[in-house]
Amino acid sequence: MKNYRDLSSTAGDVGAGFQFEFYCQCCDFTWRSPFKAHRMGQLTGWLTRLTFLMTDLNKAGKATSAMSTAGARGAHEEAFEAAQAQAQRYFNQCTECRNQACDECWDDSLSQCKTCLNKHKRPGGASAGHGGGYDEGQGGAGGLACPNCQVPSSGGRFCHECGFDMASTHKSCPGCGGVMPRAARFCTDCGHGF
């Protein structure tokens, strides 16, 4: 999977650990892997801080730093493989464009993302973009309506009346980073109210 951002901390930090954020390449849905602490990196971070106070620990700090750096690559790869295995529950690879799509942007019967499906539905195969937040039928004569204010819209990513992001189907919790449906009022992971 190439649809990720590495949020891991460095090996010599007291908060050292590994975390990855995977994203849908059709909409703004994201999923973060659980933070996996890198204990040797954290130990190195603490020893590095202590070496400023006690010069006798300087050699111990350098030794653990070397061991931490040597073990960090293997631990990083192991954490990334585990995160990829977990992320595969939330994403599917399109057979046409090879992009990763979330369940909301995925057609199981054709094994394609909605972006590719929309390309084939339009005359001439022109790109249709992604309108994950649009509701059909509210705008009269086959138009689209903003799900926030119900004003008919002729397209574009943002509603011209209220500024609602029409392409988003999910939102991230500012408290814990969990991904919730756009209509959620509370985070199911930490209870934060939106």
mmCIF file of C-alpha atoms in Angstrom:
data_model
loop_
_atom_site.group_PDB
_atom_site.id
_atom_site.type_symbol
_atom_site.label_atom_id
_atom_site.label_comp_id
_atom_site.label_asym_id
_atom_site.label_seq_id
_atom_site.Cartn_x
_atom_site.Cartn_y
_atom_site.Cartn_z
ATOM 1 C CA MET A 1 0.000 0.000 0.000
ATOM 2 C CA LYS A 2 1.375 3.374 -0.984
ATOM 3 C CA ASN A 3 -1.439 5.496 0.452
ATOM 4 C CA TYR A 4 0.149 6.286 3.808
ATOM 5 C CA ARG A 5 2.002 8.888 5.818
ATOM 6 C CA ASP A 6 4.648 7.880 8.336
ATOM 7 C CA LEU A 7 3.907 9.588 11.674
ATOM 8 C CA SER A 8 6.642 7.723 13.571
ATOM 9 C CA SER A 9 8.861 9.506 16.092
ATOM 10 C CA THR A 10 12.641 9.418 15.858
ATOM 11 C CA ALA A 11 14.683 6.720 17.585
ATOM 12 C CA GLY A 12 16.321 9.046 20.155
ATOM 13 C CA ASP A 13 13.147 10.698 21.433
ATOM 14 C CA VAL A 14 11.440 10.031 24.782
ATOM 15 C CA GLY A 15 8.204 9.600 22.820
ATOM 16 C CA ALA A 16 9.763 7.282 20.224
ATOM 17 C CA GLY A 17 7.376 4.949 18.499
ATOM 18 C CA PHE A 18 5.717 4.005 15.250
ATOM 19 C CA GLN A 19 2.395 5.121 13.814
ATOM 20 C CA PHE A 20 1.103 5.301 10.264
ATOM 21 C CA GLU A 21 -1.855 7.089 8.692
ATOM 22 C CA PHE A 22 -3.502 5.475 5.675
ATOM 23 C CA TYR A 23 -5.862 7.440 3.439
ATOM 24 C CA CYS A 24 -8.427 6.855 0.711
ATOM 25 C CA GLN A 25 -7.199 8.177 -2.632
ATOM 26 C CA CYS A 26 -10.754 9.117 -3.664
ATOM 27 C CA CYS A 27 -11.965 11.070 -0.612
ATOM 28 C CA ASP A 28 -10.613 12.412 2.691
ATOM 29 C CA PHE A 29 -11.160 9.247 4.780
ATOM 30 C CA THR A 30 -8.107 8.413 6.922
ATOM 31 C CA TRP A 31 -7.267 5.646 9.356
ATOM 32 C CA ARG A 32 -4.382 5.735 11.838
ATOM 33 C CA SER A 33 -2.689 2.650 13.159
ATOM 34 C CA PRO A 34 -2.374 2.393 16.941
ATOM 35 C CA PHE A 35 0.818 3.972 18.311
ATOM 36 C CA LYS A 36 3.433 1.284 18.969
ATOM 37 C CA ALA A 37 6.079 2.479 21.421
ATOM 38 C CA HIS A 38 9.741 1.862 20.575
ATOM 39 C CA ARG A 39 11.129 1.198 24.049
ATOM 40 C CA MET A 40 14.803 1.234 23.088
ATOM 41 C CA GLY A 41 14.342 4.602 21.382
ATOM 42 C CA GLN A 42 12.563 5.953 24.452
ATOM 43 C CA LEU A 43 15.352 4.700 26.712
ATOM 44 C CA THR A 44 17.887 6.400 24.449
ATOM 45 C CA GLY A 45 15.903 9.631 24.675
ATOM 46 C CA TRP A 46 15.921 9.543 28.467
ATOM 47 C CA LEU A 47 19.615 8.681 28.665
ATOM 48 C CA THR A 48 20.458 11.470 26.239
ATOM 49 C CA ARG A 49 18.622 13.911 28.483
ATOM 50 C CA LEU A 50 20.396 12.585 31.564
ATOM 51 C CA THR A 51 23.848 12.903 29.949
ATOM 52 C CA PHE A 52 23.472 16.653 30.117
ATOM 53 C CA LEU A 53 23.136 16.375 33.876
ATOM 54 C CA MET A 54 25.685 13.652 34.557
ATOM 55 C CA THR A 55 28.745 13.439 32.358
ATOM 56 C CA ASP A 56 29.488 9.863 33.546
ATOM 57 C CA LEU A 57 26.463 8.596 31.591
ATOM 58 C CA ASN A 58 27.773 9.957 28.295
ATOM 59 C CA LYS A 59 29.223 6.589 27.203
ATOM 60 C CA ALA A 60 26.049 4.733 28.206
ATOM 61 C CA GLY A 61 23.958 7.223 26.229
ATOM 62 C CA LYS A 62 26.108 6.748 23.132
ATOM 63 C CA ALA A 63 25.960 2.948 23.460
ATOM 64 C CA THR A 64 22.173 2.814 23.761
ATOM 65 C CA SER A 65 21.853 5.308 20.922
ATOM 66 C CA ALA A 66 23.858 3.016 18.647
ATOM 67 C CA MET A 67 21.804 -0.022 19.686
ATOM 68 C CA SER A 68 18.554 1.890 19.251
ATOM 69 C CA THR A 69 19.497 3.090 15.776
ATOM 70 C CA ALA A 70 20.502 -0.439 14.770
ATOM 71 C CA GLY A 71 17.215 -1.936 16.022
ATOM 72 C CA ALA A 72 14.958 0.890 14.876
ATOM 73 C CA ARG A 73 14.906 -0.091 11.194
ATOM 74 C CA GLY A 74 13.761 -3.649 11.912
ATOM 75 C CA ALA A 75 11.199 -2.504 14.469
ATOM 76 C CA HIS A 76 9.924 0.163 12.049
ATOM 77 C CA GLU A 77 9.476 -2.374 9.252
ATOM 78 C CA GLU A 78 7.723 -4.803 11.604
ATOM 79 C CA ALA A 79 5.359 -2.074 12.857
ATOM 80 C CA PHE A 80 4.659 -0.960 9.264
ATOM 81 C CA GLU A 81 3.805 -4.500 8.139
ATOM 82 C CA ALA A 82 1.416 -4.901 11.084
ATOM 83 C CA ALA A 83 -0.198 -1.522 10.329
ATOM 84 C CA GLN A 84 -0.578 -2.457 6.637
ATOM 85 C CA ALA A 85 -2.299 -5.700 7.579
ATOM 86 C CA GLN A 86 -4.759 -3.773 9.764
ATOM 87 C CA ALA A 87 -5.319 -1.068 7.116
ATOM 88 C CA GLN A 88 -6.308 -3.626 4.502
ATOM 89 C CA ARG A 89 -9.602 -4.030 6.394
ATOM 90 C CA TYR A 90 -10.492 -0.424 5.513
ATOM 91 C CA PHE A 91 -9.173 -0.107 1.946
ATOM 92 C CA ASN A 92 -9.520 -1.926 -1.383
ATOM 93 C CA GLN A 93 -7.283 -1.633 -4.447
ATOM 94 C CA CYS A 94 -9.043 -0.577 -7.665
ATOM 95 C CA THR A 95 -8.413 -2.973 -10.554
ATOM 96 C CA GLU A 96 -8.304 -0.097 -13.057
ATOM 97 C CA CYS A 97 -6.371 2.818 -11.523
ATOM 98 C CA ARG A 98 -4.635 0.756 -8.764
ATOM 99 C CA ASN A 99 -5.544 3.414 -6.143
ATOM 100 C CA GLN A 100 -6.684 2.504 -2.638
ATOM 101 C CA ALA A 101 -10.358 3.264 -1.893
ATOM 102 C CA CYS A 102 -12.350 3.133 1.352
ATOM 103 C CA ASP A 103 -15.625 1.189 1.606
ATOM 104 C CA GLU A 104 -17.650 4.349 0.841
ATOM 105 C CA CYS A 105 -15.765 4.845 -2.446
ATOM 106 C CA TRP A 106 -15.752 1.175 -3.458
ATOM 107 C CA ASP A 107 -18.013 -0.938 -5.685
ATOM 108 C CA ASP A 108 -17.605 -4.568 -4.614
ATOM 109 C CA SER A 109 -19.349 -6.036 -7.640
ATOM 110 C CA LEU A 110 -16.954 -4.441 -10.152
ATOM 111 C CA SER A 111 -13.875 -4.203 -7.892
ATOM 112 C CA GLN A 112 -13.453 -0.549 -8.827
ATOM 113 C CA CYS A 113 -13.380 2.765 -7.020
ATOM 114 C CA LYS A 114 -16.195 5.259 -7.599
ATOM 115 C CA THR A 115 -13.826 7.599 -9.442
ATOM 116 C CA CYS A 116 -13.247 4.974 -12.144
ATOM 117 C CA LEU A 117 -16.940 4.074 -12.219
ATOM 118 C CA ASN A 118 -17.847 7.743 -12.758
ATOM 119 C CA LYS A 119 -15.319 7.975 -15.610
ATOM 120 C CA HIS A 120 -17.143 5.200 -17.421
ATOM 121 C CA LYS A 121 -20.617 6.645 -16.738
ATOM 122 C CA ARG A 122 -19.824 10.062 -18.237
ATOM 123 C CA PRO A 123 -20.004 10.500 -22.029
ATOM 124 C CA GLY A 124 -16.516 10.319 -23.505
ATOM 125 C CA GLY A 125 -15.081 8.942 -20.249
ATOM 126 C CA ALA A 126 -14.336 12.385 -18.805
ATOM 127 C CA SER A 127 -13.301 12.413 -15.187
ATOM 128 C CA ALA A 128 -16.218 12.934 -12.850
ATOM 129 C CA GLY A 129 -14.309 13.773 -9.682
ATOM 130 C CA HIS A 130 -15.476 12.550 -6.307
ATOM 131 C CA GLY A 131 -18.672 13.818 -4.755
ATOM 132 C CA GLY A 132 -18.906 11.738 -1.622
ATOM 133 C CA GLY A 133 -20.991 14.310 0.276
ATOM 134 C CA TYR A 134 -23.630 14.978 -2.369
ATOM 135 C CA ASP A 135 -27.237 13.821 -2.089
ATOM 136 C CA GLU A 136 -29.165 13.207 -5.307
ATOM 137 C CA GLY A 137 -32.646 14.491 -5.945
ATOM 138 C CA GLN A 138 -32.833 17.563 -3.699
ATOM 139 C CA GLY A 139 -31.762 20.020 -6.360
ATOM 140 C CA GLY A 140 -34.633 19.361 -8.760
ATOM 141 C CA ALA A 141 -34.200 18.089 -12.345
ATOM 142 C CA GLY A 142 -31.453 15.653 -11.356
ATOM 143 C CA GLY A 143 -29.318 18.292 -9.581
ATOM 144 C CA LEU A 144 -27.395 17.900 -6.361
ATOM 145 C CA ALA A 145 -28.150 19.431 -2.984
ATOM 146 C CA CYS A 146 -25.851 20.349 -0.127
ATOM 147 C CA PRO A 147 -26.369 17.869 2.743
ATOM 148 C CA ASN A 148 -25.771 20.670 5.257
ATOM 149 C CA CYS A 149 -28.149 23.444 4.084
ATOM 150 C CA GLN A 150 -30.141 21.608 1.347
ATOM 151 C CA VAL A 151 -29.496 24.394 -1.200
ATOM 152 C CA PRO A 152 -29.302 23.083 -4.804
ATOM 153 C CA SER A 153 -25.761 23.047 -6.121
ATOM 154 C CA SER A 154 -24.402 22.801 -9.638
ATOM 155 C CA GLY A 155 -21.123 21.194 -8.557
ATOM 156 C CA GLY A 156 -17.789 22.085 -7.049
ATOM 157 C CA ARG A 157 -16.166 20.833 -3.893
ATOM 158 C CA PHE A 158 -17.683 23.429 -1.530
ATOM 159 C CA CYS A 159 -21.286 24.599 -1.205
ATOM 160 C CA HIS A 160 -21.681 28.146 -2.534
ATOM 161 C CA GLU A 161 -24.208 28.952 0.210
ATOM 162 C CA CYS A 162 -22.711 27.614 3.469
ATOM 163 C CA GLY A 163 -19.171 26.514 2.494
ATOM 164 C CA PHE A 164 -19.731 22.847 3.411
ATOM 165 C CA ASP A 165 -17.068 20.470 2.038
ATOM 166 C CA MET A 166 -19.229 18.431 -0.358
ATOM 167 C CA ALA A 167 -16.507 15.848 -1.106
ATOM 168 C CA SER A 168 -15.920 14.713 2.467
ATOM 169 C CA THR A 169 -17.768 11.743 3.883
ATOM 170 C CA HIS A 170 -15.776 11.410 7.119
ATOM 171 C CA LYS A 171 -14.147 13.642 9.728
ATOM 172 C CA SER A 172 -11.268 13.162 12.134
ATOM 173 C CA CYS A 173 -11.652 13.516 15.878
ATOM 174 C CA PRO A 174 -9.442 16.337 17.206
ATOM 175 C CA GLY A 175 -9.106 14.480 20.512
ATOM 176 C CA CYS A 176 -7.759 11.110 19.403
ATOM 177 C CA GLY A 177 -7.491 11.200 15.596
ATOM 178 C CA GLY A 178 -10.198 8.552 15.101
ATOM 179 C CA VAL A 179 -12.188 8.663 11.874
ATOM 180 C CA MET A 180 -15.958 9.089 12.157
ATOM 181 C CA PRO A 181 -18.747 9.446 9.584
ATOM 182 C CA ARG A 182 -19.533 13.079 8.727
ATOM 183 C CA ALA A 183 -22.880 12.906 10.581
ATOM 184 C CA ALA A 184 -21.395 11.647 13.876
ATOM 185 C CA ARG A 185 -22.048 13.843 16.909
ATOM 186 C CA PHE A 186 -19.554 12.073 19.205
ATOM 187 C CA CYS A 187 -16.334 10.136 18.720
ATOM 188 C CA THR A 188 -16.828 6.409 19.318
ATOM 189 C CA ASP A 189 -13.189 6.015 20.401
ATOM 190 C CA CYS A 190 -12.819 8.764 23.029
ATOM 191 C CA GLY A 191 -16.296 10.330 23.433
ATOM 192 C CA HIS A 192 -15.266 13.794 22.168
ATOM 193 C CA GLY A 193 -18.301 15.853 21.076
ATOM 194 C CA PHE A 194 -18.279 17.514 17.661
#
